[in-house]
Short mmCIF file of C-alpha atoms in Angstrom, two decimals:
data_model
loop_
_atom_site.label_atom_id
_atom_site.label_comp_id
_atom_site.label_asym_id
_atom_site.label_seq_id
_atom_site.Cartn_x
_atom_site.Cartn_y
_atom_site.Cartn_z
CA MET T 1 -16.98 -1.99 -1.91
CA GLY T 2 -20.97 -0.94 -2.00
CA GLU T 3 -21.34 -1.17 -5.66
CA LYS T 4 -19.36 -4.67 -5.81
CA LYS T 5 -22.30 -5.62 -2.99
CA ASN T 6 -24.79 -4.18 -5.29
CA HIS T 7 -23.61 -6.17 -8.50
CA SER T 8 -23.46 -9.76 -6.63
CA ILE T 9 -27.19 -9.04 -5.32
CA LYS T 10 -27.96 -8.45 -8.81
CA ILE T 11 -26.22 -11.59 -9.92
CA ILE T 12 -27.81 -13.51 -7.10
CA ILE T 13 -31.13 -12.31 -7.91
CA GLY T 14 -30.69 -13.04 -11.57
CA THR T 15 -29.74 -17.09 -10.87
CA ILE T 16 -32.59 -17.56 -8.38
CA LEU T 17 -34.99 -16.54 -11.16
CA LEU T 18 -33.04 -18.63 -13.77
CA VAL T 19 -33.24 -21.78 -10.95
CA ILE T 20 -37.17 -20.64 -10.56
CA SER T 21 -37.59 -20.86 -14.26
CA MET T 22 -36.10 -23.75 -14.49
CA GLY T 23 -38.12 -24.95 -11.78
CA PHE T 24 -41.47 -24.17 -13.48
CA GLN T 25 -39.91 -25.96 -16.71
CA LEU T 26 -39.54 -29.16 -14.79
CA LEU T 27 -43.32 -28.54 -13.14
CA ALA T 28 -44.90 -28.15 -16.77
CA TRP T 29 -43.76 -31.36 -17.44
CA TYR T 30 -44.99 -33.00 -14.63
CA ILE T 31 -48.06 -31.45 -14.96
CA ASN T 32 -48.32 -32.39 -18.86
CA ASP T 33 -47.80 -35.87 -17.91
CA GLN T 34 -50.74 -36.08 -15.71
CA GLY T 35 -52.70 -34.77 -18.68
CA SER T 36 -53.53 -31.39 -17.47
CA TYR T 37 -51.95 -29.64 -21.19
CA TYR T 38 -53.57 -26.19 -20.69
CA VAL T 39 -52.13 -25.89 -17.08
CA ALA T 40 -48.49 -27.12 -18.46
CA GLN T 41 -48.99 -24.07 -21.09
CA THR T 42 -49.43 -21.61 -18.70
CA ILE T 43 -46.65 -22.63 -16.45
CA ARG T 44 -44.29 -22.77 -19.44
CA LEU T 45 -45.41 -19.06 -20.69
CA VAL T 46 -44.71 -18.10 -16.60
CA SER T 47 -41.35 -20.12 -16.69
CA VAL T 48 -40.36 -17.83 -20.30
CA PHE T 49 -41.05 -14.57 -18.73
CA VAL T 50 -39.10 -14.98 -15.68
CA PHE T 51 -36.31 -16.80 -17.60
CA VAL T 52 -36.34 -13.39 -19.74
CA ILE T 53 -35.99 -10.91 -17.04
CA ALA T 54 -33.49 -13.12 -15.64
CA VAL T 55 -31.72 -13.06 -18.53
CA VAL T 56 -32.41 -8.97 -18.81
CA ILE T 57 -30.64 -8.55 -15.33
CA LEU T 58 -27.77 -10.83 -15.47
CA LEU T 59 -26.97 -9.10 -19.07
CA LEU T 60 -27.38 -5.27 -18.06
CA ILE T 61 -25.24 -6.08 -14.83
CA TYR T 62 -22.81 -7.70 -16.87
CA ALA T 63 -22.91 -4.84 -19.50
CA GLN T 64 -22.44 -2.41 -16.07
CA MET T 65 -19.18 -4.59 -14.93
CA SER T 66 -17.34 -3.86 -17.97
CA LYS T 67 -17.96 -0.40 -17.98
CA GLU T 68 -16.37 -0.06 -14.72
CA ARG T 69 -13.29 -2.08 -15.56
CA ALA T 70 -13.03 -0.70 -18.19
CA ALA T 71 -13.09 2.94 -16.04
CA GLN T 72 -10.71 1.38 -13.31
CA ARG T 73 -8.03 0.62 -16.35
CA LYS T 74 -8.34 3.96 -17.25
CA GLU T 75 -8.10 5.40 -13.64
CA ASN T 76 -5.10 2.81 -12.93
CA ILE T 77 -3.27 4.75 -16.30
CA THR T 78 -4.22 7.80 -14.37
CA ILE T 79 -2.88 6.70 -10.94
CA TYR T 80 0.42 5.50 -12.17
CA GLY T 81 1.58 8.60 -14.54
CA ILE T 82 0.60 10.32 -10.82
CA ALA T 83 3.17 8.16 -8.78
CA LYS T 84 5.77 8.58 -11.74
CA SER T 85 5.71 12.19 -11.48
CA LEU T 86 5.74 12.34 -7.69
CA SER T 87 8.83 10.14 -7.56
CA PHE T 88 11.38 12.70 -9.32
CA ASP T 89 11.40 13.88 -5.48
CA TYR T 90 13.60 10.89 -4.36
CA ASP T 91 16.84 9.75 -6.08
CA SER T 92 15.41 6.29 -5.19
CA VAL T 93 12.82 4.60 -3.13
CA TYR T 94 12.91 1.46 -1.44
CA TYR T 95 9.99 -1.02 -0.47
CA LEU T 96 10.69 -3.41 2.15
CA ASN T 97 8.50 -6.37 3.02
CA THR T 98 8.01 -6.67 6.85
CA ASP T 99 7.30 -10.17 6.07
CA ASP T 100 10.54 -11.67 5.03
CA ASP T 101 12.80 -8.66 4.18
CA SER T 102 12.60 -8.72 0.43
CA TYR T 103 12.89 -5.29 -1.26
CA LEU T 104 12.72 -3.55 -4.50
CA GLU T 105 14.13 -0.34 -5.13
CA TYR T 106 12.68 2.33 -7.78
CA GLY T 107 13.96 5.11 -9.21
CA ARG T 108 15.63 6.91 -12.10
CA LYS T 109 18.52 4.82 -14.44
CA GLU T 110 21.43 7.27 -14.89
CA GLY T 111 21.48 9.55 -17.42
CA ASP T 112 17.40 8.59 -18.00
CA LYS T 113 15.92 11.50 -19.92
CA THR T 114 12.53 9.89 -20.60
CA GLY T 115 10.73 10.58 -17.42
CA GLU T 116 10.00 7.33 -16.51
CA ALA T 117 10.25 7.46 -12.50
CA LEU T 118 9.26 3.89 -11.72
CA THR T 119 12.01 2.25 -12.82
CA ILE T 120 13.50 -0.94 -10.66
CA LEU T 121 16.76 -0.52 -10.38
CA SER T 122 17.39 -3.55 -8.03
CA ALA T 123 15.58 -6.08 -5.95
CA GLY T 124 16.91 -8.55 -3.36
CA ASP T 125 15.66 -10.99 -0.45
CA ASP T 126 17.61 -9.57 2.57
CA PHE T 127 17.33 -5.87 2.74
CA PHE T 128 19.13 -5.61 6.06
CA ALA T 129 22.29 -7.75 5.14
CA ASP T 130 22.14 -6.02 1.94
CA THR T 131 22.01 -2.69 3.78
CA VAL T 132 25.34 -3.45 5.76
CA VAL T 133 27.54 -4.19 2.78
CA ASN T 134 26.20 -1.32 1.30
CA ALA T 135 26.90 0.84 3.87
CA GLU T 136 30.60 -0.20 4.64
CA LYS T 137 31.27 0.76 1.45
CA MET T 138 29.95 4.05 0.52
CA VAL T 139 28.70 5.67 3.65
CA TYR T 140 30.94 7.77 5.12
CA GLU T 141 32.58 6.73 8.05
CA PRO T 142 32.08 9.29 10.96
CA ASP T 143 27.82 8.72 9.89
CA ARG T 144 28.15 5.23 9.78
CA LYS T 145 27.16 3.67 13.36
CA LYS T 146 23.96 6.22 13.17
CA PHE T 147 22.98 4.78 10.24
CA LEU T 148 23.85 1.48 10.70
CA ALA T 149 21.45 1.75 14.36
CA LEU T 150 18.62 2.75 12.12
CA PHE T 151 18.62 -0.07 10.23
CA GLU T 152 19.03 -2.97 12.41
CA LYS T 153 16.57 -4.73 12.13
CA GLU T 154 14.66 -4.92 15.70
CA ASN T 155 15.21 -0.82 15.31
CA LEU T 156 13.40 -0.25 12.19
CA TYR T 157 10.98 -2.80 12.71
CA THR T 158 9.89 -0.76 16.37
CA LEU T 159 9.81 2.37 14.45
CA PHE T 160 7.42 0.21 12.51
CA ASN T 161 5.35 -1.13 14.65
CA GLU T 162 5.01 2.23 16.54
CA LYS T 163 4.00 3.87 13.46
CA ARG T 164 6.77 6.61 13.41
CA ALA T 165 7.82 8.20 10.42
CA VAL T 166 11.85 8.63 10.71
CA GLU T 167 14.18 11.43 9.06
CA LEU T 168 18.20 11.00 8.52
CA ASP T 169 20.89 13.39 7.32
CA TYR T 170 24.01 11.39 6.50
CA ARG T 171 27.05 11.33 3.97
CA LEU T 172 28.00 9.01 1.17
CA VAL T 173 31.53 8.39 -0.17
CA LEU T 174 31.25 9.14 -3.94
CA ASP T 175 33.63 8.85 -6.68
CA ASP T 176 34.20 12.61 -7.08
CA GLY T 177 33.87 13.52 -3.01
CA ILE T 178 31.13 13.07 -0.43
CA TYR T 179 27.65 14.08 -0.62
CA TYR T 180 25.05 14.69 2.14
CA TYR T 181 21.95 12.93 1.67
CA HIS T 182 18.67 12.46 3.32
CA LEU T 183 16.34 9.98 3.80
CA LYS T 184 12.93 9.32 5.35
CA VAL T 185 11.05 6.45 6.71
CA THR T 186 7.78 5.82 6.74
CA GLN T 187 4.93 3.07 6.75
CA GLY T 188 2.93 2.13 3.75
CA SER T 189 -0.85 2.36 3.61
CA GLY T 190 -3.84 0.82 2.87
CA PRO T 191 -3.62 -2.39 1.80
CA GLU T 192 0.09 -2.04 1.71
CA ASP T 193 0.42 -1.38 5.19
CA LYS T 194 2.46 -4.05 6.09
CA TYR T 195 5.72 -2.48 3.78
CA ILE T 196 8.38 0.32 5.13
CA VAL T 197 8.74 2.70 2.42
CA ILE T 198 12.44 4.49 2.41
CA GLY T 199 12.71 7.51 0.11
CA VAL T 200 16.16 8.96 -0.47
CA ARG T 201 17.33 11.95 -2.28
CA ASN T 202 20.77 14.26 -2.38
CA ASN T 203 20.43 17.14 -0.47
CA ASP T 204 23.95 18.05 -0.44
CA LYS T 205 23.44 21.92 -1.61
CA GLN T 206 20.79 22.60 1.07
CA LYS T 207 22.73 20.76 3.62
CA ARG T 208 25.95 23.19 3.10
CA GLU T 209 24.05 25.89 2.96
CA GLU T 210 21.90 24.96 6.07
CA ASP T 211 25.32 24.27 7.89
CA LYS T 212 26.54 27.86 6.88
CA VAL T 213 23.62 29.10 8.53
CA LYS T 214 24.36 27.43 11.79
CA ALA T 215 27.43 28.20 11.93
CA ALA T 216 26.97 31.64 11.51
CA VAL T 217 24.16 31.61 14.56
CA GLU T 218 26.42 29.87 16.76
CA GLU T 219 29.14 32.31 16.29
CA GLY T 220 26.88 35.22 17.52
CA VAL T 221 25.89 36.62 13.99
CA THR T 222 23.34 39.47 14.66
CA TYR T 223 19.89 38.98 13.66
CA GLY T 224 20.03 41.02 10.82
CA LYS T 225 22.23 38.78 8.87
CA ILE T 226 20.59 35.77 10.06
CA ALA T 227 17.49 36.93 8.83
CA GLN T 228 18.89 38.06 5.46
CA ALA T 229 20.91 34.50 5.36
CA LEU T 230 17.27 32.51 6.63
CA ALA T 231 14.67 34.84 4.74
CA SER T 232 13.57 32.13 2.53
CA ARG T 233 13.68 28.80 5.17
CA TYR T 234 13.00 30.38 8.32
CA GLU T 235 9.74 31.23 9.13
CA VAL T 236 10.65 32.52 12.69
CA LEU T 237 13.45 32.70 15.25
CA TYR T 238 14.00 32.45 19.20
CA TYR T 239 16.84 33.70 20.73
CA VAL T 240 16.13 32.12 24.34
CA ASN T 241 17.87 32.26 27.85
CA THR T 242 17.76 29.45 29.11
CA ASN T 243 18.77 30.74 32.73
CA THR T 244 15.98 33.35 32.92
CA ASN T 245 13.55 31.95 30.35
CA GLU T 246 12.99 35.54 28.38
CA TYR T 247 13.55 35.25 24.97
CA GLU T 248 13.60 37.66 21.48
CA GLU T 249 11.28 36.56 18.81
CA TYR T 250 12.17 37.69 15.03
CA SER T 251 9.49 36.78 12.24
CA SER T 252 10.06 36.83 8.81
CA SER T 253 6.34 35.32 7.99
CA LYS T 254 3.01 37.25 7.59
CA GLU T 255 1.35 34.14 8.49
CA TYR T 256 3.28 34.04 11.42
CA SER T 257 2.96 37.15 12.34
CA ARG T 258 -0.75 36.61 12.49
CA LEU T 259 -0.25 34.31 15.40
CA ASP T 260 -0.24 37.44 17.71
CA LYS T 261 3.31 36.38 19.38
CA GLY T 262 5.26 39.45 20.76
CA ASN T 263 8.99 40.16 19.96
CA HIS T 264 10.16 39.97 23.39
CA GLY T 265 9.10 37.46 26.29
CA GLN T 266 9.77 36.99 29.67
CA ASP T 267 9.02 33.27 29.91
CA PHE T 268 9.68 31.57 26.23
CA PHE T 269 8.46 28.03 28.14
CA GLU T 270 5.31 29.12 30.13
CA ASP T 271 3.92 31.23 26.59
CA CYS T 272 4.92 28.59 24.36
CA GLN T 273 2.52 25.80 26.61
CA LYS T 274 0.15 28.54 26.62
CA ASN T 275 -0.08 29.06 23.11
CA MET T 276 0.06 25.78 22.04
CA VAL T 277 -3.45 24.88 23.03
CA ARG T 278 -4.65 27.68 20.62
CA ASP T 279 -2.05 26.98 17.69
CA ILE T 280 -1.02 23.73 17.41
CA TYR T 281 -2.97 20.87 15.67
CA SER T 282 -4.95 18.24 18.32
CA GLU T 283 -3.18 15.20 17.03
CA ASP T 284 -0.23 16.93 17.76
CA TYR T 285 -0.46 18.57 20.42
CA LYS T 286 0.42 16.21 23.17
CA THR T 287 3.80 14.92 21.77
CA LEU T 288 4.50 18.55 21.22
CA ALA T 289 3.69 19.95 24.62
CA ALA T 290 5.77 16.96 26.06
CA ALA T 291 8.86 17.56 23.58
CA MET T 292 8.68 21.23 24.87
CA GLU T 293 9.04 21.10 28.50
CA LYS T 294 11.71 22.71 29.11
CA ASN T 295 13.65 20.04 30.78
CA THR T 296 12.81 17.61 28.40
CA LEU T 297 13.93 20.16 25.41
CA LEU T 298 17.26 20.82 27.13
CA ALA T 299 17.98 17.41 27.84
CA SER T 300 17.35 16.82 23.91
CA VAL T 301 20.05 19.78 22.71
CA GLU T 302 22.58 18.99 25.32
CA GLU T 303 22.45 15.26 24.08
CA LYS T 304 22.72 15.70 20.48
CA ARG T 305 23.25 19.83 19.79
CA THR T 306 20.40 19.94 18.11
CA PHE T 307 16.81 18.77 18.36
CA SER T 308 14.45 18.38 15.74
CA ILE T 309 10.16 17.56 15.54
CA VAL T 310 7.87 17.92 12.97
CA TYR T 311 3.86 19.12 13.79
CA ARG T 312 1.21 20.92 12.57
CA LEU T 313 0.40 24.30 13.24
CA ILE T 314 -2.97 26.20 12.54
CA ILE T 315 -2.67 28.88 10.47
CA ASP T 316 -5.84 30.69 8.88
CA GLY T 317 -8.12 27.60 10.39
CA LYS T 318 -5.86 25.02 8.62
CA PRO T 319 -3.22 22.56 10.15
CA GLU T 320 -0.07 23.15 8.41
CA TYR T 321 3.36 20.90 8.76
CA VAL T 322 5.76 22.75 10.04
CA ASN T 323 9.86 22.04 11.21
CA LEU T 324 10.89 22.64 14.60
CA ARG T 325 14.73 22.96 15.31
CA ALA T 326 16.85 23.96 18.13
CA VAL T 327 20.16 24.46 18.53
CA ARG T 328 22.77 25.54 20.97
CA PRO T 329 25.30 27.90 19.92
CA ARG T 330 29.06 27.28 20.40
CA ASP T 331 30.66 28.32 23.09
CA ASP T 332 27.56 29.71 24.76
CA ASN T 333 25.59 27.78 27.27
CA GLU T 334 22.95 30.43 28.58
CA HIS T 335 21.19 30.68 24.85
CA ILE T 336 19.52 28.46 22.36
CA ILE T 337 17.71 29.52 18.87
CA ILE T 338 14.97 27.87 17.69
CA GLY T 339 13.88 27.99 14.15
CA VAL T 340 10.76 26.73 12.81
CA ILE T 341 10.26 26.12 8.81
CA ASN T 342 6.99 25.65 7.27
CA ILE T 343 7.37 22.14 5.35
CA ASN T 344 3.79 21.81 4.78
CA GLU T 345 4.15 21.05 0.68
CA SER T 346 6.96 18.80 0.56
CA MET T 347 4.94 16.59 3.41
CA GLN T 348 1.59 16.79 1.63
CA LYS T 349 3.60 15.62 -1.43
CA GLU T 350 5.60 12.59 0.36
CA GLU T 351 2.07 11.69 1.92
CA GLU T 352 0.52 11.77 -1.73
CA TYR T 353 3.65 9.60 -2.97
CA LYS T 354 3.50 7.11 -0.57
CA GLU T 355 -0.21 6.53 -1.05
CA ARG T 356 0.56 6.53 -5.28
CA ILE T 357 3.25 4.06 -4.76
CA ASP T 358 0.90 1.59 -2.65
CA MET T 359 -1.77 2.06 -5.06
CA VAL T 360 0.91 0.75 -8.12
CA MET T 361 2.42 -1.85 -5.71
CA ASN T 362 -1.04 -3.03 -5.44
CA MET T 363 -1.88 -3.02 -9.44
CA ALA T 364 1.50 -5.07 -10.06
CA ASN T 365 0.06 -7.65 -8.22
CA ARG T 366 -3.18 -7.68 -10.50
CA ASP T 367 -3.92 -9.58 -13.45
CA VAL T 368 -4.39 -7.43 -16.23
CA LEU T 369 -7.19 -9.29 -18.17
CA THR T 370 -9.49 -10.45 -15.24
CA GLY T 371 -8.40 -8.08 -12.53
CA VAL T 372 -7.74 -10.78 -10.01
CA LYS T 373 -4.69 -11.50 -8.38
CA ASN T 374 -1.60 -12.68 -10.43
CA LYS T 375 1.52 -14.84 -9.80
CA ASN T 376 3.32 -12.65 -8.31
CA ALA T 377 0.28 -11.93 -5.70
CA TYR T 378 0.71 -15.87 -5.64
CA SER T 379 4.27 -16.00 -4.90
CA ILE T 380 4.23 -13.84 -2.11
CA MET T 381 1.00 -15.31 -0.43
CA GLU T 382 2.85 -18.95 -1.05
CA LYS T 383 5.79 -17.55 1.36
CA GLU T 384 3.68 -16.16 4.26
CA ILE T 385 1.22 -19.42 4.13
CA ASN T 386 5.02 -21.68 3.94
CA GLU T 387 6.06 -19.45 6.83
CA GLN T 388 2.77 -20.17 8.82
CA ILE T 389 3.24 -24.16 7.98
CA LYS T 390 6.61 -23.94 9.38
CA ASN T 391 5.77 -22.33 12.77
CA GLU T 392 3.05 -25.06 13.29
CA GLU T 393 0.42 -22.63 13.25
CA ASN T 394 -2.78 -24.38 13.91
CA LEU T 395 -3.90 -23.57 9.53
CA LYS T 396 -7.21 -24.80 8.21
CA PHE T 397 -7.46 -24.01 4.22
CA ALA T 398 -7.80 -25.62 1.03
CA VAL T 399 -6.65 -25.05 -2.74
CA ALA T 400 -8.48 -25.66 -5.52
CA MET T 401 -6.96 -25.40 -8.81
CA CYS T 402 -9.39 -24.48 -11.80
CA ASP T 403 -8.04 -25.25 -15.73
CA VAL T 404 -9.89 -23.51 -18.93
CA ASN T 405 -10.93 -25.81 -21.21
CA ASN T 406 -10.77 -25.51 -25.10
CA LEU T 407 -8.84 -22.09 -24.67
CA LYS T 408 -6.88 -23.13 -27.90
CA ILE T 409 -9.44 -24.13 -29.83
CA ILE T 410 -11.31 -20.72 -29.27
CA ASN T 411 -8.00 -18.91 -29.92
CA ASP T 412 -7.60 -20.58 -33.20
CA THR T 413 -11.03 -20.27 -34.36
CA LYS T 414 -12.17 -17.37 -33.07
CA GLY T 415 -9.27 -15.16 -32.48
CA HIS T 416 -7.64 -14.42 -29.28
CA THR T 417 -10.22 -11.56 -28.53
CA ALA T 418 -12.40 -14.21 -28.24
CA GLY T 419 -10.17 -16.15 -26.15
CA ASP T 420 -9.60 -13.30 -23.58
CA GLU T 421 -13.53 -12.88 -23.29
CA TYR T 422 -13.84 -16.85 -22.85
CA ILE T 423 -11.07 -16.50 -19.63
CA ARG T 424 -12.83 -13.40 -18.36
CA GLU T 425 -15.99 -15.58 -18.65
CA ALA T 426 -14.27 -18.73 -17.07
CA CYS T 427 -12.65 -16.18 -14.39
CA MET T 428 -16.28 -14.63 -13.74
CA MET T 429 -17.83 -18.05 -12.69
CA ILE T 430 -14.54 -18.96 -10.48
CA CYS T 431 -15.05 -15.73 -8.44
CA ARG T 432 -19.13 -16.16 -8.60
CA VAL T 433 -18.46 -19.70 -6.79
CA PHE T 434 -15.67 -18.90 -4.59
CA LYS T 435 -17.13 -15.39 -3.23
CA HIS T 436 -15.30 -15.58 -0.05
CA SER T 437 -12.00 -16.32 -1.20
CA PRO T 438 -8.89 -15.11 -3.00
CA VAL T 439 -8.83 -15.87 -6.86
CA TYR T 440 -4.68 -16.02 -8.42
CA ARG T 441 -4.51 -16.34 -12.45
CA ILE T 442 -1.20 -17.97 -12.12
CA GLY T 443 -1.25 -18.97 -16.10
CA GLY T 444 -3.11 -18.28 -19.41
CA ASP T 445 -5.50 -20.78 -18.90
CA GLU T 446 -4.90 -21.66 -14.92
CA PHE T 447 -6.71 -20.20 -11.48
CA VAL T 448 -5.61 -20.84 -8.15
CA VAL T 449 -8.35 -20.53 -5.38
CA ILE T 450 -7.67 -20.68 -1.39
CA LEU T 451 -9.97 -21.26 0.51
CA LYS T 452 -10.32 -20.21 4.29
CA GLY T 453 -13.15 -19.39 7.13
CA GLU T 454 -16.51 -19.70 5.40
CA ASP T 455 -15.61 -20.87 1.88
CA PHE T 456 -13.59 -23.43 3.50
CA ASP T 457 -16.51 -24.93 5.49
CA HIS T 458 -18.43 -25.17 2.40
CA ARG T 459 -15.81 -26.21 0.32
CA ARG T 460 -17.93 -29.36 -0.87
CA ILE T 461 -20.68 -27.78 -1.44
CA LEU T 462 -19.05 -24.74 -3.69
CA LEU T 463 -16.99 -27.42 -5.62
CA GLU T 464 -20.07 -29.00 -6.42
CA GLN T 465 -21.56 -26.06 -7.02
CA LEU T 466 -19.06 -25.17 -9.86
CA LYS T 467 -19.45 -28.65 -11.26
CA ILE T 468 -23.02 -28.49 -11.78
CA GLU T 469 -22.76 -24.66 -13.37
CA VAL T 470 -19.97 -26.36 -15.68
CA GLU T 471 -22.32 -29.66 -16.63
CA MET T 472 -25.04 -26.35 -17.37
CA ASN T 473 -22.47 -24.90 -19.68
CA ILE T 474 -22.32 -27.76 -21.61
CA GLU T 475 -25.17 -27.98 -22.82
CA ASP T 476 -25.28 -24.34 -23.50
CA GLY T 477 -21.93 -24.25 -25.67
CA LYS T 478 -20.61 -22.09 -22.70
CA VAL T 479 -17.13 -21.85 -20.74
CA ILE T 480 -15.89 -24.91 -19.26
CA VAL T 481 -13.53 -25.33 -16.49
CA ALA T 482 -12.02 -28.47 -14.85
CA CYS T 483 -11.87 -28.34 -11.06
CA GLY T 484 -9.78 -29.96 -8.06
CA MET T 485 -10.00 -29.44 -4.54
CA ALA T 486 -7.17 -30.58 -1.82
CA ASP T 487 -7.11 -30.08 1.81
CA PHE T 488 -4.44 -29.08 3.59
CA MET T 489 -3.19 -31.89 5.89
CA SER T 490 -0.96 -30.84 9.10
CA GLY T 491 1.62 -33.03 9.31
CA GLU T 492 1.64 -34.44 6.13
CA ASP T 493 2.16 -31.60 3.63
CA LYS T 494 5.14 -29.49 4.28
CA SER T 495 4.33 -26.81 1.96
CA LEU T 496 1.88 -25.06 0.21
CA SER T 497 2.83 -26.60 -3.04
CA ASP T 498 2.47 -30.06 -1.52
CA VAL T 499 -1.49 -29.25 -1.16
CA PHE T 500 -1.28 -27.02 -4.71
CA GLU T 501 -0.02 -30.79 -6.32
CA LYS T 502 -2.94 -32.73 -4.70
CA ALA T 503 -5.63 -30.20 -6.07
CA ASP T 504 -3.73 -30.31 -9.70
CA ASN T 505 -4.10 -33.86 -9.53
CA GLU T 506 -7.78 -33.66 -8.95
CA MET T 507 -8.08 -31.26 -11.42
CA TYR T 508 -6.39 -33.35 -14.10
CA ASN T 509 -9.11 -36.38 -13.29
CA ASN T 510 -11.98 -33.92 -13.60
CA LYS T 511 -10.59 -32.54 -16.85
CA LYS T 512 -10.34 -36.34 -18.48
CA LEU T 513 -13.95 -36.91 -17.29
CA LEU T 514 -15.37 -33.73 -19.00
CA LYS T 515 -13.43 -34.92 -22.28
CA TYR T 516 -16.13 -37.36 -22.82
CA LYS T 517 -19.24 -35.03 -22.50
#
């Protein structure tokens, strides 16, 4: 952002110097007409000097911006590759737009061995309606109620507004049997924070192994056998007497042995609260401390027979994600078994993947040639504005429609490379004038600008500024852009397309005038 501001300042300085040089030329002509020939010549020399400085500044900043765009394109390719590799952690990823309930499903096509992970498998306009239909067909009947409860629109959006991540284990009925699946619901980050990201993966093998271990715990298998079964998964186990609060601790990880907890204790809940102050990451302390209160924990276990919470534990001075799970053994109302699993690596992958896919989605809304927003981004914005108009919100905006003249002639006479450069120059001029407004390239030579706020307040001045710049370009043989503008009129315009059509008509009127110059 700072680099863009620096470029803008340099462009403004260069432009001001150009204006000053033209002012000196006008002054020289006036003084020459008054008979002061030598003074006029001196002013002309100063004008030429200022003009050269201005041109050098603008050429240097244009070269720098071209270099940065090339670097950005290279970075985008790298980002896309990273996102593809991370997507293999899931069988599919759903991207739900909370503005209109539309969605995209990303994943790998069945039998695809090319490594292309970010393929769009499906898309729809109503995620919740489609989810109900698919759940009735595929989700195992005993799991269907909890599945549909999570994806009930109000429930899911409540989680979204509270910025909570949710995980769910469920079973799908496929052609060759019933399989366990796991999904995680998170909120998009950065510019994509209005999206809900849902990652789905098949964890049938892992879940069945866990069920065997859980059954063994609940049936009272000795710790030696439990430790052997869980050695590769659980870092530490606690066997807690809920009547006396006494507990036994069994650690299978050297990292956890450094936490200085004993193998036997008199009061699990008291020791737990004391140790949390020292060992739990500060941002997670309050939530975990409340969840691990004795009455709260036991109530959660009694309600669902299991309890699970993710938090960060300080190990060797660094926070690492762990998952704590508590279960009451079958036919044993005096004890609970608590296991802690280190999930730091998988959590980091999920967070990185979410960030990367957000960036990939942002790339999908950018025009490759010019870097401004593309037609897909315009369609999304159009839906948002139409919804605001429908809700009779107090809107103030204008639409500027711009069309690049002579593009076909440039392509036919100088080639498409020159034509692409001509389009980029036109885009830079439009962005330079409407610097506070989003610019969309919706066709080969068509650009749309949505003016709000400061640009809307000065829209007539900005339009006149663009026309003056076009007039100068006509004289200099540079890029020519026809432009028309229209304001949104509440009560008269029913949608954005109504304002667009008015602006388009104004643009064609301007285009006709430019033909005679």
